[in-house]
Tab-separated table of C-alpha atoms and ligand atoms in Angstrom:
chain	number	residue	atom	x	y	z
T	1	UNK	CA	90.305	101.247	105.570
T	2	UNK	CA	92.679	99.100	108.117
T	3	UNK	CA	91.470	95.762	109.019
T	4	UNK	CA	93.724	94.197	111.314
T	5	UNK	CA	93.571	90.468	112.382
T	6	UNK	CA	94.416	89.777	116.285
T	7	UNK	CA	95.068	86.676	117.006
T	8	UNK	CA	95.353	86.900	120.916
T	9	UNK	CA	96.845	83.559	122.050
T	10	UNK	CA	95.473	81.568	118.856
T	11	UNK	CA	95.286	79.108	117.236
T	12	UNK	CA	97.739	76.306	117.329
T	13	UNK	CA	100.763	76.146	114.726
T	14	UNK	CA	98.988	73.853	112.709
T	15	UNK	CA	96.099	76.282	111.672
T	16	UNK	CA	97.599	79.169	111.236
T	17	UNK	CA	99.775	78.508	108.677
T	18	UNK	CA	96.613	77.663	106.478
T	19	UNK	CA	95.131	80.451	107.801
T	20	UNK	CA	97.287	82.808	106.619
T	21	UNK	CA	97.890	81.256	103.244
T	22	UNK	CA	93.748	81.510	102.905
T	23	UNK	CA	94.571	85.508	103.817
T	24	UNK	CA	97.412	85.261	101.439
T	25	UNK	CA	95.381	84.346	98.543
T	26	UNK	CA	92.907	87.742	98.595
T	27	UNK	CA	93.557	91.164	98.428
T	28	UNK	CA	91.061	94.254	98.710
T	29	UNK	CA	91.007	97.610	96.989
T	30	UNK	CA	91.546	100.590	99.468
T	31	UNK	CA	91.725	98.170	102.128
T	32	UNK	CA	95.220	97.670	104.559
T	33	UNK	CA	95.026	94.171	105.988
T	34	UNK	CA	97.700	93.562	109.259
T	35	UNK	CA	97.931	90.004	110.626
T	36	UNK	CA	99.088	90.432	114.493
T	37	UNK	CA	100.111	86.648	115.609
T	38	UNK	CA	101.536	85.014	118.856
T	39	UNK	CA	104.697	86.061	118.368
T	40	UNK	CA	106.763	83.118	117.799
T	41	UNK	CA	104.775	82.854	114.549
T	42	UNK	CA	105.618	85.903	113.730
T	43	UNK	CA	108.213	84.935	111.219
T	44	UNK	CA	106.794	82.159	109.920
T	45	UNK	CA	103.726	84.173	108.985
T	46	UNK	CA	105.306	86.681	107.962
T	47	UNK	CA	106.717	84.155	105.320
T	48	UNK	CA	103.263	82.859	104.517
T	49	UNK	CA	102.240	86.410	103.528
T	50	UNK	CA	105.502	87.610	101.992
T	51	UNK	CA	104.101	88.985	98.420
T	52	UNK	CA	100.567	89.019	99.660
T	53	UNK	CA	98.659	92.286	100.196
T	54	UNK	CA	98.961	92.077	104.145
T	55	UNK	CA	101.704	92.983	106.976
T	56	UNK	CA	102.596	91.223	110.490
T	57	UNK	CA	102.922	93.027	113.389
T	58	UNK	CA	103.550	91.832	117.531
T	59	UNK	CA	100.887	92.096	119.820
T	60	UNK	CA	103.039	93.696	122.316
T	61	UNK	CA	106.604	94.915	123.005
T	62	UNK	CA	108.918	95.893	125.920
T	63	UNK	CA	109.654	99.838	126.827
T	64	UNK	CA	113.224	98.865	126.424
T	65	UNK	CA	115.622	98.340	123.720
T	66	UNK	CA	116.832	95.194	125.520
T	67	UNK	CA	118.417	93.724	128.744
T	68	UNK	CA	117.212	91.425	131.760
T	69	UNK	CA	113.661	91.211	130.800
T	70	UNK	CA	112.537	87.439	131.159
T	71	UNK	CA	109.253	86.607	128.745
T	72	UNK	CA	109.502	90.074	127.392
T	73	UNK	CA	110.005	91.255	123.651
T	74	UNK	CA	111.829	93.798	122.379
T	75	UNK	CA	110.374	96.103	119.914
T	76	UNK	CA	113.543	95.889	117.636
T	77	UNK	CA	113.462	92.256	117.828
T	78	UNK	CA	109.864	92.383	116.414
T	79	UNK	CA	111.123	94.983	113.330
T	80	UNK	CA	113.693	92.161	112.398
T	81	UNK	CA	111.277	89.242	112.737
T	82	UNK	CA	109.024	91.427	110.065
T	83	UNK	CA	106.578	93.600	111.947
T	84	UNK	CA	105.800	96.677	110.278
T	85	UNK	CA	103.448	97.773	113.393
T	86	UNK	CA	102.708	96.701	117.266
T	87	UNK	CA	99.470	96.891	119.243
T	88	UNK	CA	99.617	98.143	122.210
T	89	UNK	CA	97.292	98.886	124.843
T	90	UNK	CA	94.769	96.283	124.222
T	91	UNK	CA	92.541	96.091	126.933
T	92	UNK	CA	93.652	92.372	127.725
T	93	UNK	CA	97.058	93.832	128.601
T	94	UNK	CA	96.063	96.358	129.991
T	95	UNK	CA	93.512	93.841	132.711
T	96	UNK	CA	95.524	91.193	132.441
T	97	UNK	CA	99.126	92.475	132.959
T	98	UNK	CA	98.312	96.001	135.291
T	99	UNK	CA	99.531	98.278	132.002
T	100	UNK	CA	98.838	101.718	132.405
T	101	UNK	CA	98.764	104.509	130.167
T	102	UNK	CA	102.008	105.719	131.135
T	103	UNK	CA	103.760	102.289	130.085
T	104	UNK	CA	101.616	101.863	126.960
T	105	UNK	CA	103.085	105.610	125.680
T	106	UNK	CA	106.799	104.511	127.046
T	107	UNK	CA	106.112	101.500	124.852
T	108	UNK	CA	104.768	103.041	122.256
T	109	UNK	CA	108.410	105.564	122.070
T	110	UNK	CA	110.398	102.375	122.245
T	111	UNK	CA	108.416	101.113	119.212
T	112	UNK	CA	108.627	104.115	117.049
T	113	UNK	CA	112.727	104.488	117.588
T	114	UNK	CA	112.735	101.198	115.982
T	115	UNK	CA	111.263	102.068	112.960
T	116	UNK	CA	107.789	100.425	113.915
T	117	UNK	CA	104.386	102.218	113.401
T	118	UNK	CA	101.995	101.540	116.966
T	119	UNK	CA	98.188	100.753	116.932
T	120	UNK	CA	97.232	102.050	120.313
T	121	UNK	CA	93.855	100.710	121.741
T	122	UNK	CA	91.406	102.484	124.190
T	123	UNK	CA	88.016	101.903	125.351
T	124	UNK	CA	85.569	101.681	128.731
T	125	UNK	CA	84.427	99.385	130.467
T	126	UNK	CA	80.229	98.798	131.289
T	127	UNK	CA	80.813	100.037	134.559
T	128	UNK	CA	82.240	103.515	133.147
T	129	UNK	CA	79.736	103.603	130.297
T	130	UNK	CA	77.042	103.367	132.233
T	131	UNK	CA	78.181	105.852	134.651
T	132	UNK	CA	78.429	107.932	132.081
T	133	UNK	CA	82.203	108.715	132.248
T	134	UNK	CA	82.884	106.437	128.803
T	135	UNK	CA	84.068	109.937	126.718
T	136	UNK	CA	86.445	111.234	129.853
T	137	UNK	CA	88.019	107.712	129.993
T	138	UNK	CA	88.884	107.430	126.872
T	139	UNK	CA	89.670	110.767	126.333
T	140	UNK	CA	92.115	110.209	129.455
T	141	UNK	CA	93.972	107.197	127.735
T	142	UNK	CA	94.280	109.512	124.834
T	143	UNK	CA	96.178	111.627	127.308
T	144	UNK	CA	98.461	109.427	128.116
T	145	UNK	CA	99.123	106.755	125.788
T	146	UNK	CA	99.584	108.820	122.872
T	147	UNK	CA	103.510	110.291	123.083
T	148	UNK	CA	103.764	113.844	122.476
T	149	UNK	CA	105.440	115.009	119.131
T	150	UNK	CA	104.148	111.501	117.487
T	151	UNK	CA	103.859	111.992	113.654
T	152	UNK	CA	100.211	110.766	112.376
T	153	UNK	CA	101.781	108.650	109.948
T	154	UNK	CA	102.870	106.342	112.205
T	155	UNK	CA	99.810	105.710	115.080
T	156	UNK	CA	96.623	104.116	114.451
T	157	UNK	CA	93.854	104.113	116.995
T	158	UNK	CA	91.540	101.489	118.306
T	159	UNK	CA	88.437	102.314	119.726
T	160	UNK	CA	87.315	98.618	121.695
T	161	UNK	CA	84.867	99.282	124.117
T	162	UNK	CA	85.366	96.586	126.924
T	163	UNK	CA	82.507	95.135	127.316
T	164	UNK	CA	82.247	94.107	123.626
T	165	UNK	CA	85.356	92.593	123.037
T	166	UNK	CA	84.963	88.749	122.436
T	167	UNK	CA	81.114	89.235	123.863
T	168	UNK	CA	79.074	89.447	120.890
T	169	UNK	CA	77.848	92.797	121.874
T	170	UNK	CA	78.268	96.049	119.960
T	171	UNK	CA	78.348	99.184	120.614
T	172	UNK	CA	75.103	101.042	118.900
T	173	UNK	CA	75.824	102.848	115.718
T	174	UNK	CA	75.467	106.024	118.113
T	175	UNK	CA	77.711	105.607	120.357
T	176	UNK	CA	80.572	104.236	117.916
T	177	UNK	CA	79.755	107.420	116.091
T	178	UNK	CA	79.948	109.895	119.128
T	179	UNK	CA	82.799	108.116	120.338
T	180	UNK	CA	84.464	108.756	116.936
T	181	UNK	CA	84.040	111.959	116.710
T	182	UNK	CA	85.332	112.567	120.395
T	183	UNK	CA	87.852	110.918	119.564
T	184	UNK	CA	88.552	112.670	115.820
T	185	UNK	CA	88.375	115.578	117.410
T	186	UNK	CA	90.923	114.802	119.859
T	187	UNK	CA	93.281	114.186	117.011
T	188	UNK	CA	92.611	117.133	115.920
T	189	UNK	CA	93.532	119.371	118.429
T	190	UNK	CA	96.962	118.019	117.921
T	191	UNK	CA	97.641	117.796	114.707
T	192	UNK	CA	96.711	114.299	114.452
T	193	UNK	CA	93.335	114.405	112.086
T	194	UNK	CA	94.630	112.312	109.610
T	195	UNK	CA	95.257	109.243	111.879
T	196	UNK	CA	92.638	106.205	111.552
T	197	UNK	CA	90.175	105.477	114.167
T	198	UNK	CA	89.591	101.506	114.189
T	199	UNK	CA	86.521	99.813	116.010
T	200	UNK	CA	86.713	96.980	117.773
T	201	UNK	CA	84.991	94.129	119.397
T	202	UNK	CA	82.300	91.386	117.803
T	203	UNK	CA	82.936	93.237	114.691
T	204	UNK	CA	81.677	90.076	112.595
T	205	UNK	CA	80.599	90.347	108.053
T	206	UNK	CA	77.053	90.658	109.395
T	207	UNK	CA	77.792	93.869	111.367
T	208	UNK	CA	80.908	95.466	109.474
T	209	UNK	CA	78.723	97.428	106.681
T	210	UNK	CA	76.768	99.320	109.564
T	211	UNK	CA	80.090	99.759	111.780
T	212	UNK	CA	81.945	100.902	108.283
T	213	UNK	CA	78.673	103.161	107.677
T	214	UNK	CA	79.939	105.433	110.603
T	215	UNK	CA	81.540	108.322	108.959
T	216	UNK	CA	84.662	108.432	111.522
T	217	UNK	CA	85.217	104.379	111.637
T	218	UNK	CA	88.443	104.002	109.382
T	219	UNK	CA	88.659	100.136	109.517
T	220	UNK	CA	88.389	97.243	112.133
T	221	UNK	CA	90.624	95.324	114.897
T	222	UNK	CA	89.079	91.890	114.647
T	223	UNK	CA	89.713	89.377	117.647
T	224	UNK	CA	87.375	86.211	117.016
T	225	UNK	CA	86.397	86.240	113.181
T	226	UNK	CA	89.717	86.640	112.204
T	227	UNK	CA	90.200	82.713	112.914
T	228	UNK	CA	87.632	81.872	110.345
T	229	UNK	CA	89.435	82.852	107.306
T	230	UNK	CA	85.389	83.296	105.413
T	231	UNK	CA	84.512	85.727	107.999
T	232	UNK	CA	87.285	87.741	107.911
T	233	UNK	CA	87.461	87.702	104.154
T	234	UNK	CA	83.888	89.051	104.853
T	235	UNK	CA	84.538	92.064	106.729
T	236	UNK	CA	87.473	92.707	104.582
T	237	UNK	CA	84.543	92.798	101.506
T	238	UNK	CA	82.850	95.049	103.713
T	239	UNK	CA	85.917	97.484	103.599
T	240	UNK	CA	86.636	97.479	100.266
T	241	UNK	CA	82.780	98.464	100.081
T	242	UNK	CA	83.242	101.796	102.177
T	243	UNK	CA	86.651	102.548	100.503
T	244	UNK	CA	84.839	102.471	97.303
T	245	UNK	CA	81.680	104.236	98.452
T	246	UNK	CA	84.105	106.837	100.258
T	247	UNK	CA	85.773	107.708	97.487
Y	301	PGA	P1	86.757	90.355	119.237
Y	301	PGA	O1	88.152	90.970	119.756
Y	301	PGA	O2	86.628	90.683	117.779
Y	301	PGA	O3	86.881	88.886	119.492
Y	301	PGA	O4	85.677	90.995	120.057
Y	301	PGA	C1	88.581	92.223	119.317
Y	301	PGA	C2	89.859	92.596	120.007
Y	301	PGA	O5	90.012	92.327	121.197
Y	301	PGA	O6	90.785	93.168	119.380
């Protein structure tokens, strides 16, 4: 199971340094714990967890190795600051900042020539869903986010439908487990099946045990809870629970 902490654009300095020492201090069997901050904490958190049982990783990168980019960061420069992985994709990024699929994969070859494994993200919005069309979009982002010849070792998937990121709304066990499987079987088709299929959005401890319960969920992106160091600790429980059960 991967549980991965995403910060967004929080908290302020002065939290998340206890934060992550309250993350430091716990560790959970057959669970993989990744802390994505704002990057300029990204050292200093990285130093906070340094011995613990979890990685950093950025939030985003650049499709280029470097140059005349103003704001932007370099995937490399990430990789020496600590990061062992980058999102990319997130649905914020890709509202808030016009990316498209075909950036996202250019990204996503920029990160892995660094050395960096990627966590790409996917997912409809209520509009799509409820026209039906939530399988063909993702299966589109699939398409082309994901760069050709990747090995599975090094991508993780997110599965964040839109409409329940930061909501409170989640996606019924059915469609997280159709979804899945669409997606699973995706992977498959290109020699991909052993790459981990995330859910995200109000994943919360009172929900994670029935999200984990899906057969293809392999662990969560966690937006909100992953500021209150209990509730995070609590769907990281709920991990450890599957892994055990799974095994
Ligand atoms: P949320 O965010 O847990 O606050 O819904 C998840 C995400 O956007 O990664």
């Amino acid at each position: 199971m991967i549980i991965a902490a995403n910060w967004k654009m929080n908290p302020p300095l002065a939290d998340a340094g206890a934060l992550a020492a309250a993350y430091a201090a716990e560790s959970f069997d057959g669970v993989t714990r990744i802390l994505f901050p704002p990057a300029p904490y990204l050292v200093q958190m990285g130093v906070r967890l340094d011995g613990a049982d979890m990685q950093v990783g950025g939030q985003d990168c650049h499709h280029n190795a470097s140059g005349a980019h103003t704001g932007d960061i370099a995937a490399g420069m990430l990789a020496e600051c600590g990061a062992s992985t980058v999102l990319l994709g997130h649905s914020e990024r890709r509202t808030d900042h016009g990316e498209d699929d075909a950036l996202v994969a250019a990204k996503a070859v920029a990160a892995l020539t660094t050395g960096l494994d990627v966590m790409i993200c996917v997912g409809e919005t209520l509009d799509q869903r409820e026209a039906g069309a939530a399988e063909a979009v993702v299966t589109a982002q699939l398409d082309g986010s994901v760069p050709a010849g990747i090995e599975a070792s090094r991508l993780m998937l997110a599965y964040e439908p839109v409409w329940a990121i930061g909501t409170g709304k989640v996606a019924s066990v059915e469609d997280i487990a159709a979804m899945h499987a669409a997606i699973q079987q995706w992977l498959a088709g290109r020699d991909l099946a052993s790459v981990p299929i995330l859910y995200g959005g109000s994943v919360k401890p009172a929900n994670a045990d029935t999200i984990f319960g899906v057969p293809d969920v392999g662990g969560a992106l966690v937006g909100g809870a992953s500021l209150k160091a209990e509730d995070f600790s609590g769907i990281c429980s709920a991990g450890a629970r599957t892994a055990a059960a799974r095994s």
